[in-house]
Structures are given as C-alpha cells and as structure tokens.
CSV table of C-alpha atoms and ligand atoms in Angstrom, one decimal:
chain,number,residue,atom,x,y,z
F,1,MET,CA,91.0,142.9,235.7
F,2,GLN,CA,91.0,141.6,232.1
F,3,LEU,CA,89.9,138.0,231.9
F,4,SER,CA,91.7,135.6,229.5
F,5,ASN,CA,89.7,134.0,226.6
F,6,GLU,CA,89.8,130.6,228.5
F,7,GLU,CA,88.4,132.2,231.6
F,8,LEU,CA,85.7,134.0,229.6
F,9,LYS,CA,84.8,130.8,227.8
F,10,ILE,CA,84.2,129.0,231.1
F,11,LYS,CA,81.9,131.9,232.3
F,12,ILE,CA,80.1,132.0,228.9
F,13,ASP,CA,79.5,128.2,229.1
F,14,LYS,CA,78.0,128.5,232.6
F,15,LEU,CA,75.6,131.3,231.5
F,16,LYS,CA,74.6,129.4,228.3
F,17,LYS,CA,73.6,126.4,230.5
F,18,LYS,CA,71.6,128.6,232.8
F,19,LEU,CA,69.8,130.8,230.3
F,20,ASP,CA,67.4,130.0,227.5
F,21,VAL,CA,69.7,131.4,224.8
F,22,THR,CA,71.2,130.2,221.5
F,23,VAL,CA,74.5,131.8,220.4
F,24,VAL,CA,74.7,132.2,216.6
F,25,ALA,CA,78.0,133.0,214.9
F,26,HIS,CA,78.9,133.7,211.2
F,27,PHE,CA,82.1,132.2,209.7
F,28,TYR,CA,83.8,135.6,209.6
F,29,GLN,CA,83.7,136.0,213.4
F,30,ARG,CA,87.0,135.9,215.4
F,31,ASP,CA,88.0,132.3,216.2
F,32,GLU,CA,87.3,132.5,219.9
F,33,VAL,CA,83.8,134.0,219.2
F,34,PHE,CA,83.0,131.4,216.5
F,35,GLU,CA,83.9,128.6,218.9
F,36,VAL,CA,81.2,129.5,221.4
F,37,GLY,CA,78.5,129.5,218.6
F,38,ASP,CA,75.7,126.9,218.9
F,39,ILE,CA,74.6,127.7,215.4
F,40,THR,CA,77.2,128.6,212.7
F,41,GLY,CA,77.0,128.9,209.0
F,42,ASP,CA,76.7,131.2,206.0
F,43,SER,CA,74.0,133.9,205.8
F,44,LEU,CA,71.3,131.6,204.5
F,45,GLU,CA,72.0,128.8,206.9
F,46,LEU,CA,72.0,131.2,209.9
F,47,ALA,CA,68.6,132.6,208.9
F,48,MET,CA,67.1,129.2,208.4
F,49,LYS,CA,68.6,127.4,211.3
F,50,THR,CA,67.9,130.2,213.8
F,51,LYS,CA,64.3,130.4,212.6
F,52,ASP,CA,63.8,126.7,213.5
F,53,ASP,CA,65.4,127.1,216.9
F,54,ASP,CA,63.1,127.7,219.9
F,55,ALA,CA,65.3,129.5,222.5
F,56,GLU,CA,63.8,132.7,224.0
F,57,PHE,CA,67.0,134.7,223.3
F,58,VAL,CA,69.2,134.7,220.2
F,59,LEU,CA,72.6,136.1,220.8
F,60,PHE,CA,73.8,136.9,217.3
F,61,CYS,CA,77.5,137.4,216.6
F,62,GLY,CA,77.7,138.9,213.1
F,63,VAL,CA,76.7,142.1,211.5
F,64,GLY,CA,73.5,144.1,211.9
F,65,PHE,CA,71.5,143.0,208.9
F,66,MET,CA,71.9,139.3,210.0
F,67,GLY,CA,70.5,140.0,213.4
F,68,GLN,CA,67.6,142.0,211.8
F,69,SER,CA,66.8,139.1,209.5
F,70,VAL,CA,66.5,136.7,212.5
F,71,LYS,CA,64.2,139.2,214.3
F,72,VAL,CA,62.0,139.7,211.1
F,73,LEU,CA,61.6,135.9,210.7
F,74,SER,CA,61.0,135.2,214.4
F,75,PRO,CA,59.5,138.4,215.9
F,76,GLN,CA,58.6,136.5,219.1
F,77,LYS,CA,62.3,136.0,220.0
F,78,HIS,CA,64.5,138.5,221.8
F,79,VAL,CA,67.5,139.0,219.4
F,80,VAL,CA,70.5,140.7,221.0
F,81,MET,CA,73.9,141.4,219.4
F,82,PRO,CA,77.1,141.8,221.4
F,83,LYS,CA,77.9,144.6,218.8
F,84,ILE,CA,75.4,146.0,216.4
F,85,ALA,CA,78.1,146.3,213.7
F,86,CYS,CA,77.0,147.5,210.3
F,87,CYS,CA,78.3,145.8,207.1
F,88,SER,CA,79.7,148.5,205.0
F,89,MET,CA,78.0,147.2,201.9
F,90,ALA,CA,74.6,147.2,203.6
F,91,LYS,CA,75.3,150.8,204.6
F,92,MET,CA,75.6,151.8,200.9
F,93,ILE,CA,71.9,151.8,200.3
F,94,ASP,CA,69.0,153.1,202.4
F,95,GLY,CA,65.3,153.5,201.6
F,96,PHE,CA,65.8,156.9,199.9
F,97,MET,CA,68.6,155.5,197.7
F,98,PHE,CA,66.4,152.5,196.8
F,99,ASP,CA,63.7,154.9,195.6
F,100,THR,CA,66.3,156.8,193.6
F,101,ALA,CA,67.4,153.6,191.9
F,102,VAL,CA,63.7,152.8,191.0
F,103,LYS,CA,63.4,156.3,189.6
F,104,ALA,CA,66.5,155.8,187.4
F,105,LEU,CA,64.7,152.8,185.9
F,106,ASN,CA,61.5,154.8,185.4
F,107,GLU,CA,63.4,157.5,183.7
F,108,ALA,CA,64.9,154.9,181.3
F,109,GLY,CA,61.3,154.0,180.4
F,110,ILE,CA,60.9,151.0,182.7
F,111,LYS,CA,57.6,151.2,184.6
F,112,ASN,CA,57.2,149.9,188.2
F,113,GLU,CA,55.0,147.0,187.1
F,114,ASN,CA,57.9,145.8,184.9
F,115,ILE,CA,60.5,145.9,187.7
F,116,LEU,CA,61.2,143.0,190.0
F,117,PRO,CA,63.5,144.1,192.8
F,118,ILE,CA,65.8,141.6,194.5
F,119,THR,CA,67.9,142.6,197.5
F,120,TYR,CA,71.0,140.7,198.7
F,121,ILE,CA,70.5,139.8,202.3
F,122,ASN,CA,73.4,142.2,203.1
F,123,SER,CA,71.0,145.2,203.3
F,124,ASP,CA,69.1,147.1,205.9
F,125,VAL,CA,65.6,145.8,206.9
F,126,VAL,CA,64.1,149.0,205.5
F,127,VAL,CA,65.4,148.2,202.0
F,128,LYS,CA,64.1,144.6,202.4
F,129,ALA,CA,60.7,146.0,203.3
F,130,LYS,CA,60.7,148.3,200.2
F,131,VAL,CA,61.6,145.4,198.1
F,132,GLY,CA,58.9,143.2,199.6
F,133,GLU,CA,56.3,145.9,199.1
F,134,MET,CA,57.2,146.1,195.4
F,135,GLY,CA,56.6,142.4,195.0
F,136,GLY,CA,60.3,141.5,195.2
F,137,LEU,CA,62.4,139.2,197.4
F,138,VAL,CA,65.7,138.6,199.2
F,139,CYS,CA,68.6,136.4,198.0
F,140,THR,CA,71.9,135.3,199.6
F,141,SER,CA,75.2,134.4,197.9
F,142,SER,CA,74.4,130.7,198.0
F,143,ASN,CA,70.9,130.9,196.4
F,144,ALA,CA,71.2,134.0,194.1
F,145,LYS,CA,71.2,132.0,190.9
F,146,ARG,CA,68.1,130.0,191.9
F,147,ILE,CA,66.3,133.2,193.0
F,148,ILE,CA,67.2,135.1,189.8
F,149,THR,CA,66.3,132.1,187.6
F,150,ASN,CA,62.9,132.0,189.2
F,151,ALA,CA,62.4,135.7,189.1
F,152,LEU,CA,63.1,135.8,185.3
F,153,LYS,CA,60.0,133.7,184.8
F,154,GLU,CA,57.9,136.8,185.5
F,155,GLY,CA,59.4,138.5,182.4
F,156,LYS,CA,60.4,141.6,184.3
F,157,LYS,CA,63.6,143.6,184.6
F,158,ILE,CA,65.5,142.7,187.7
F,159,LEU,CA,66.7,145.6,189.9
F,160,PHE,CA,69.4,144.0,192.0
F,161,VAL,CA,70.6,145.8,195.2
F,162,PRO,CA,73.1,146.6,196.7
F,163,ASP,CA,75.9,144.4,195.4
F,164,ARG,CA,76.9,145.2,191.8
F,165,CYS,CA,79.4,142.3,191.9
F,166,LEU,CA,77.0,139.6,193.0
F,167,GLY,CA,74.4,140.8,190.5
F,168,GLN,CA,76.9,140.9,187.6
F,169,ASN,CA,78.6,137.6,188.5
F,170,ILE,CA,75.3,135.7,188.5
F,171,GLY,CA,74.2,137.5,185.3
F,172,LYS,CA,77.4,136.3,183.6
F,173,GLN,CA,77.0,132.8,184.9
F,174,MET,CA,73.5,132.7,183.4
F,175,GLY,CA,74.5,134.4,180.1
F,176,LEU,CA,72.3,137.4,180.9
F,177,ASN,CA,72.9,141.1,180.1
F,178,SER,CA,73.7,143.1,183.2
F,179,CYS,CA,74.7,146.6,184.0
F,180,VAL,CA,75.3,149.0,186.8
F,181,ILE,CA,73.1,152.1,187.2
F,182,GLY,CA,75.2,155.1,186.1
F,183,ASP,CA,77.7,153.1,184.0
F,184,GLY,CA,76.4,154.6,180.8
F,185,SER,CA,74.5,151.5,179.7
F,186,ASP,CA,71.0,151.6,178.3
F,187,LEU,CA,69.1,150.1,181.2
F,188,LYS,CA,66.4,148.8,178.9
F,189,GLU,CA,68.9,146.5,177.2
F,190,SER,CA,69.8,144.8,180.5
F,191,ASP,CA,68.1,141.8,182.2
F,192,ILE,CA,69.7,142.6,185.6
F,193,ILE,CA,70.2,146.2,186.5
F,194,CYS,CA,72.5,146.5,189.6
F,195,PHE,CA,72.8,149.2,192.2
F,196,ASP,CA,76.4,150.5,192.5
F,197,GLY,CA,77.2,148.9,195.9
F,198,PHE,CA,80.1,146.6,196.8
F,199,CYS,CA,82.0,145.0,199.6
F,200,SER,CA,85.3,146.8,200.3
F,201,VAL,CA,86.8,143.6,201.8
F,202,HIS,CA,86.2,141.5,198.7
F,203,GLN,CA,87.5,144.3,196.4
F,204,LEU,CA,91.0,143.7,197.8
F,205,PHE,CA,91.6,140.6,195.6
F,206,THR,CA,93.3,141.4,192.3
F,207,LEU,CA,94.3,139.7,189.1
F,208,ASP,CA,97.9,140.2,190.2
F,209,ASP,CA,97.2,138.2,193.3
F,210,ILE,CA,95.8,135.4,191.1
F,211,ALA,CA,98.8,135.6,188.7
F,212,PHE,CA,101.2,135.5,191.6
F,213,TYR,CA,99.7,132.3,193.1
F,214,ARG,CA,99.3,130.6,189.7
F,215,LYS,CA,103.0,131.2,188.9
F,216,LYS,CA,104.2,130.2,192.4
F,217,PHE,CA,102.2,127.0,192.6
F,218,PRO,CA,101.2,125.7,189.1
F,219,GLY,CA,98.0,123.7,189.5
F,220,ILE,CA,96.7,125.7,192.5
F,221,LYS,CA,93.0,126.3,192.6
F,222,ILE,CA,91.7,129.8,193.0
F,223,VAL,CA,88.5,130.0,195.1
F,224,THR,CA,86.5,133.2,195.6
F,225,HIS,CA,83.3,134.6,197.0
F,226,PRO,CA,80.8,136.2,194.5
F,227,GLU,CA,81.2,139.6,196.2
F,228,CYS,CA,84.6,139.8,194.4
F,229,ASP,CA,84.8,141.8,191.2
F,230,PRO,CA,83.6,139.9,188.1
F,231,SER,CA,87.1,139.9,186.6
F,232,ILE,CA,88.3,138.0,189.7
F,233,CYS,CA,85.4,135.5,189.7
F,234,ASP,CA,86.0,134.9,185.9
F,235,ALA,CA,89.6,134.0,186.7
F,236,SER,CA,88.7,131.6,189.6
F,237,ASP,CA,88.3,127.8,189.6
F,238,PHE,CA,85.4,128.0,192.0
F,239,VAL,CA,83.1,130.8,193.2
F,240,GLY,CA,80.7,130.2,196.1
F,241,SER,CA,79.2,131.4,199.4
F,242,THR,CA,81.2,130.8,202.6
F,243,SER,CA,79.6,127.4,203.2
F,244,GLN,CA,80.1,126.4,199.6
F,245,ILE,CA,83.8,127.4,199.8
F,246,ILE,CA,84.2,125.2,202.9
F,247,LYS,CA,82.5,122.3,201.3
F,248,TYR,CA,84.6,122.7,198.0
F,249,ILE,CA,87.8,122.7,200.0
F,250,ALA,CA,86.9,119.7,202.1
F,251,GLU,CA,86.3,117.7,198.9
F,252,GLN,CA,89.8,118.5,197.5
F,253,PRO,CA,92.7,116.1,198.0
F,254,GLU,CA,94.9,116.9,201.0
F,255,GLU,CA,97.9,117.9,198.8
F,256,GLN,CA,95.8,120.3,196.6
F,257,LYS,CA,97.0,123.9,197.0
F,258,ILE,CA,94.2,126.4,197.2
F,259,ALA,CA,94.2,130.3,197.4
F,260,VAL,CA,91.0,131.6,198.8
F,261,GLY,CA,89.5,135.1,198.3
F,262,THR,CA,87.2,135.8,201.2
F,263,GLU,CA,87.4,137.1,204.7
F,264,PHE,CA,90.6,136.4,206.7
F,265,ASN,CA,89.1,134.6,209.8
F,266,LEU,CA,87.5,132.0,207.7
F,267,VAL,CA,90.5,131.4,205.4
F,268,ASN,CA,92.8,131.3,208.4
F,269,ARG,CA,90.7,128.5,210.0
F,270,LEU,CA,91.1,126.4,206.8
F,271,ARG,CA,94.9,126.9,206.7
F,272,GLU,CA,95.9,123.3,207.5
F,273,LYS,CA,94.5,122.1,204.2
F,274,ASN,CA,97.2,123.7,202.0
F,275,THR,CA,95.1,126.9,201.9
F,276,TYR,CA,96.4,130.4,201.3
F,277,VAL,CA,94.9,133.9,201.6
F,278,LEU,CA,94.5,135.3,198.1
F,279,SER,CA,95.9,138.7,199.0
F,280,SER,CA,99.0,140.5,200.2
F,281,THR,CA,96.7,142.7,202.3
F,282,LYS,CA,95.0,141.0,205.2
F,283,PRO,CA,91.3,140.8,204.0
F,284,GLU,CA,89.7,141.5,207.4
F,285,CYS,CA,86.1,142.7,207.7
F,286,PRO,CA,86.3,145.4,210.3
F,287,THR,CA,82.7,145.1,211.3
F,288,MET,CA,82.7,141.3,211.6
F,289,ASN,CA,85.8,141.7,213.8
F,290,GLU,CA,84.2,144.2,216.2
F,291,THR,CA,82.6,141.5,218.3
F,292,THR,CA,84.9,140.2,221.1
F,293,LEU,CA,84.5,137.3,223.6
F,294,GLN,CA,84.2,139.9,226.3
F,295,ASP,CA,81.2,141.4,224.4
F,296,VAL,CA,79.6,138.0,224.2
F,297,TYR,CA,80.1,137.5,228.0
F,298,ASP,CA,78.8,141.1,228.8
F,299,THR,CA,75.7,140.5,226.6
F,300,LEU,CA,74.9,137.1,228.3
F,301,LYS,CA,75.5,138.7,231.7
F,302,ALA,CA,73.0,141.5,230.9
F,303,ILE,CA,70.3,138.8,230.0
F,304,ASP,CA,71.1,137.1,233.3
F,305,ASP,CA,70.7,140.4,235.1
F,306,GLY,CA,67.3,140.9,233.5
F,307,GLU,CA,68.4,143.9,231.5
F,308,PRO,CA,69.2,142.8,228.0
F,309,ILE,CA,71.4,145.1,226.0
F,310,ASN,CA,71.6,145.8,222.2
F,311,GLU,CA,68.2,144.2,221.5
F,312,ILE,CA,66.9,144.5,217.9
F,313,PHE,CA,63.5,146.1,217.5
F,314,ILE,CA,61.8,146.7,214.2
F,315,ASP,CA,58.6,148.7,213.6
F,316,LYS,CA,55.5,146.8,212.5
F,317,ASP,CA,55.2,147.9,208.9
F,318,THR,CA,58.8,147.4,208.1
F,319,GLN,CA,58.7,144.0,209.8
F,320,LYS,CA,55.6,143.0,207.8
F,321,TRP,CA,57.1,143.7,204.3
F,322,ALA,CA,60.6,142.6,205.1
F,323,LYS,CA,59.2,139.3,206.4
F,324,ILE,CA,57.3,138.9,203.1
F,325,ALA,CA,60.5,139.5,201.1
F,326,LEU,CA,62.5,137.0,203.2
F,327,GLU,CA,59.8,134.4,203.2
F,328,ARG,CA,59.5,134.6,199.4
F,329,MET,CA,63.2,133.6,199.4
F,330,LEU,CA,62.8,130.8,201.9
F,331,ALA,CA,59.8,129.4,200.0
F,332,LEU,CA,62.2,128.8,197.0
D,1,LIG,P1,77.8,134.3,203.0
D,1,LIG,O1,76.3,134.3,202.8
D,1,LIG,O2,78.5,133.6,202.0
D,1,LIG,O3,78.1,133.8,204.4
D,1,LIG,O4,78.4,135.8,202.9
D,1,LIG,C1,78.1,136.8,203.9
D,1,LIG,C2,79.0,137.9,203.7
D,1,LIG,O5,78.8,139.0,204.2
D,1,LIG,C3,80.1,137.8,202.8
D,1,LIG,O6,80.8,139.0,202.8
D,2,LIG,FE1,79.7,143.2,204.7
D,2,LIG,FE2,81.9,142.7,203.2
D,2,LIG,FE3,82.0,142.4,205.9
D,2,LIG,FE4,80.6,140.7,204.3
D,2,LIG,S1,82.8,141.0,204.3
D,2,LIG,S2,79.9,141.6,206.3
D,2,LIG,S3,79.8,142.1,202.8
D,2,LIG,S4,81.7,144.4,204.7
C-alpha cells in the first residue's frame, strides 16, 4: 500500500533518529523532500557544510555531481543517493570532450602551459579530475567571479567548462572578452574560452517573458540565475546563485513584485512574497525532481537493513585530482 507523505515523514524521522545519517537537500528538490533535509543550501553551501558534518552516512537529495563532490571531499563517509540523477548540463561534457576542448585551444596556438581550466561544479568527477591535473579548479555559481578574478592573476587563458552561459555572464560582468568554442571567434583574442554546454531548464526564460512582466507590473524586479542566457542576465535587475536569490528576495519590501528565473520548486516556495515564475512554461528540472519521499525512505531503510543502496564510489586517481580541484576552490 502506498504511504502518504505524512506517514513517510514519520517513518523517515524515526530512522533519522536511529541512524548516524545526515540528509542533505538542494533547493530544487520537491518540497516534501526538501523539508526532511538536515542540511540545505546552494551547491557551494552543500559542499562546505557537508564536509564539516561528521555523520557516517550522507543521504544526498540532489543530482549526481553533488553527491560525487561530497564523496571526493570526505572519502571516509558513505554517500548514498535516493536517485543518482544526472544533471543534463553535467552530462554534456566527459573526459574525452574535455580533451577535445583543450585540443581546440592548442590548434588555435594556445599551449597547455598557458591554459587554466575552470570547471563549474555541475560536471562529472572525471572532468573535475582532468581539470585538477592540469592545475585548474572548480567554481560554483556563487563564487565564479572570485575564482575567475583570482585565476586571471596567473596571466593564462581560462578554459571554462561546461556552462557557456555562466562563463560568458561572469566575463561580461568583469569586462572581459569571452567566446564559445566553435562560435567562429579567434580563441586567442578571448580571456575566457567557454565549452558549449548549457542548462536546458534555464534556457526556458526569454526576453519576451521579461517584457511581459515589466509591462504587466511596472517596477517589478527581474531576478535570474547565471545559467540563463547572457541576454536574459543583461536584462535582469539581479543575477545570483540560488542562495543569493533567496537572500536578495528576503531583503526586498513585502510589496515589491519579483519575477524569478530559476527552477520551479524553489520559486514556488518563495511565492508568498509577491514572487512570480519568469516563464509561461513550468521550469522544472527533471533530474532534480526524480527523487521522491518514498525514495528517501527506501534509502534510509536500506542503511538500517545493513545493505546501503546507490552508494557513490570513486576510483583513487580520479578522487585524488578531483579533490585537488575542489580544495583549490575551497581555499579561496
Ligand atoms: P546553485 O549553485 O545556485 O545552487 O545552482 C545549482 C544548479 O544546478 C543550478 O541549476
Ligand atoms: Fe543541472 Fe539545470 Fe537541473 Fe541545475 S537546473 S541540476 S544545471 S539540469
């Protein structure tokens, strides 16, 4: 018999009290899953807070690269995921494609010693390891500007993977030249050379959506995530990571109308504050929505039964270099 969410929550609470487990949930999770999270936050906060937590098991409700990052930073922990769902952007680049991107720079006359790779945290652990091995590091949407500012001090070309939007948005903010591999630009003329990856969810927001809301509610603020297209971020009043968006909205007067361009579950939770979804199409991340409360319960039950399921394992070499790339970020 199918249990209701309330019944599942009671069972989950009981198991959480019994087991040495911390439940971690990203803002994009379904409400009922988000509510059972002991640690919640944006990608950077989840990586940092979970690293400092000392439970034996981490039950991670999010997408695959997030669980991998926790395992890389805390290899002694058992990291299990109710669903090992893969972010579609992270899937756009693997180790082979990363090598191909480096080759494109080489062919444009940029030698490896003059390339500093930076990977958005939304990437597979293998890509993070390749980046670490080449002397590069990881960034998230909340610290990308700081990471790139620091990286530029090395006087190298930045190869930014996989999100072309984040790379170009930060480049614009900083007054730098950026391009996307394959867009016909002379790569040597660019400070930030981006891989051609993107988030399909954040591509849903259009200039028409912004025009619609500005006309309907004059004075409305448009708030977007830096995974949106640069044309959308340019037309926004505020651009930030999920945590930065929540903070910005909390600081606005109650009557301020705000249209938000990021994943639906988060925006829907902010609704009472005069907040609107910046799209006529529901911007749902299919992979973030895969995890259900039943999955959380089943995963806890498996730990209780002594047979954990969906545990993340990473080979030693990948672990070593990915950890270096992540720790370079945390050091900043
Ligand atoms: P944040 O780091 O802002 O939480 O973003 C994660 C993400 O996947 C956005 O699509
Ligand atoms: Fe990946 Fe986009 Fe989903 Fe974020 S919203 S997890 S970038 S597919």
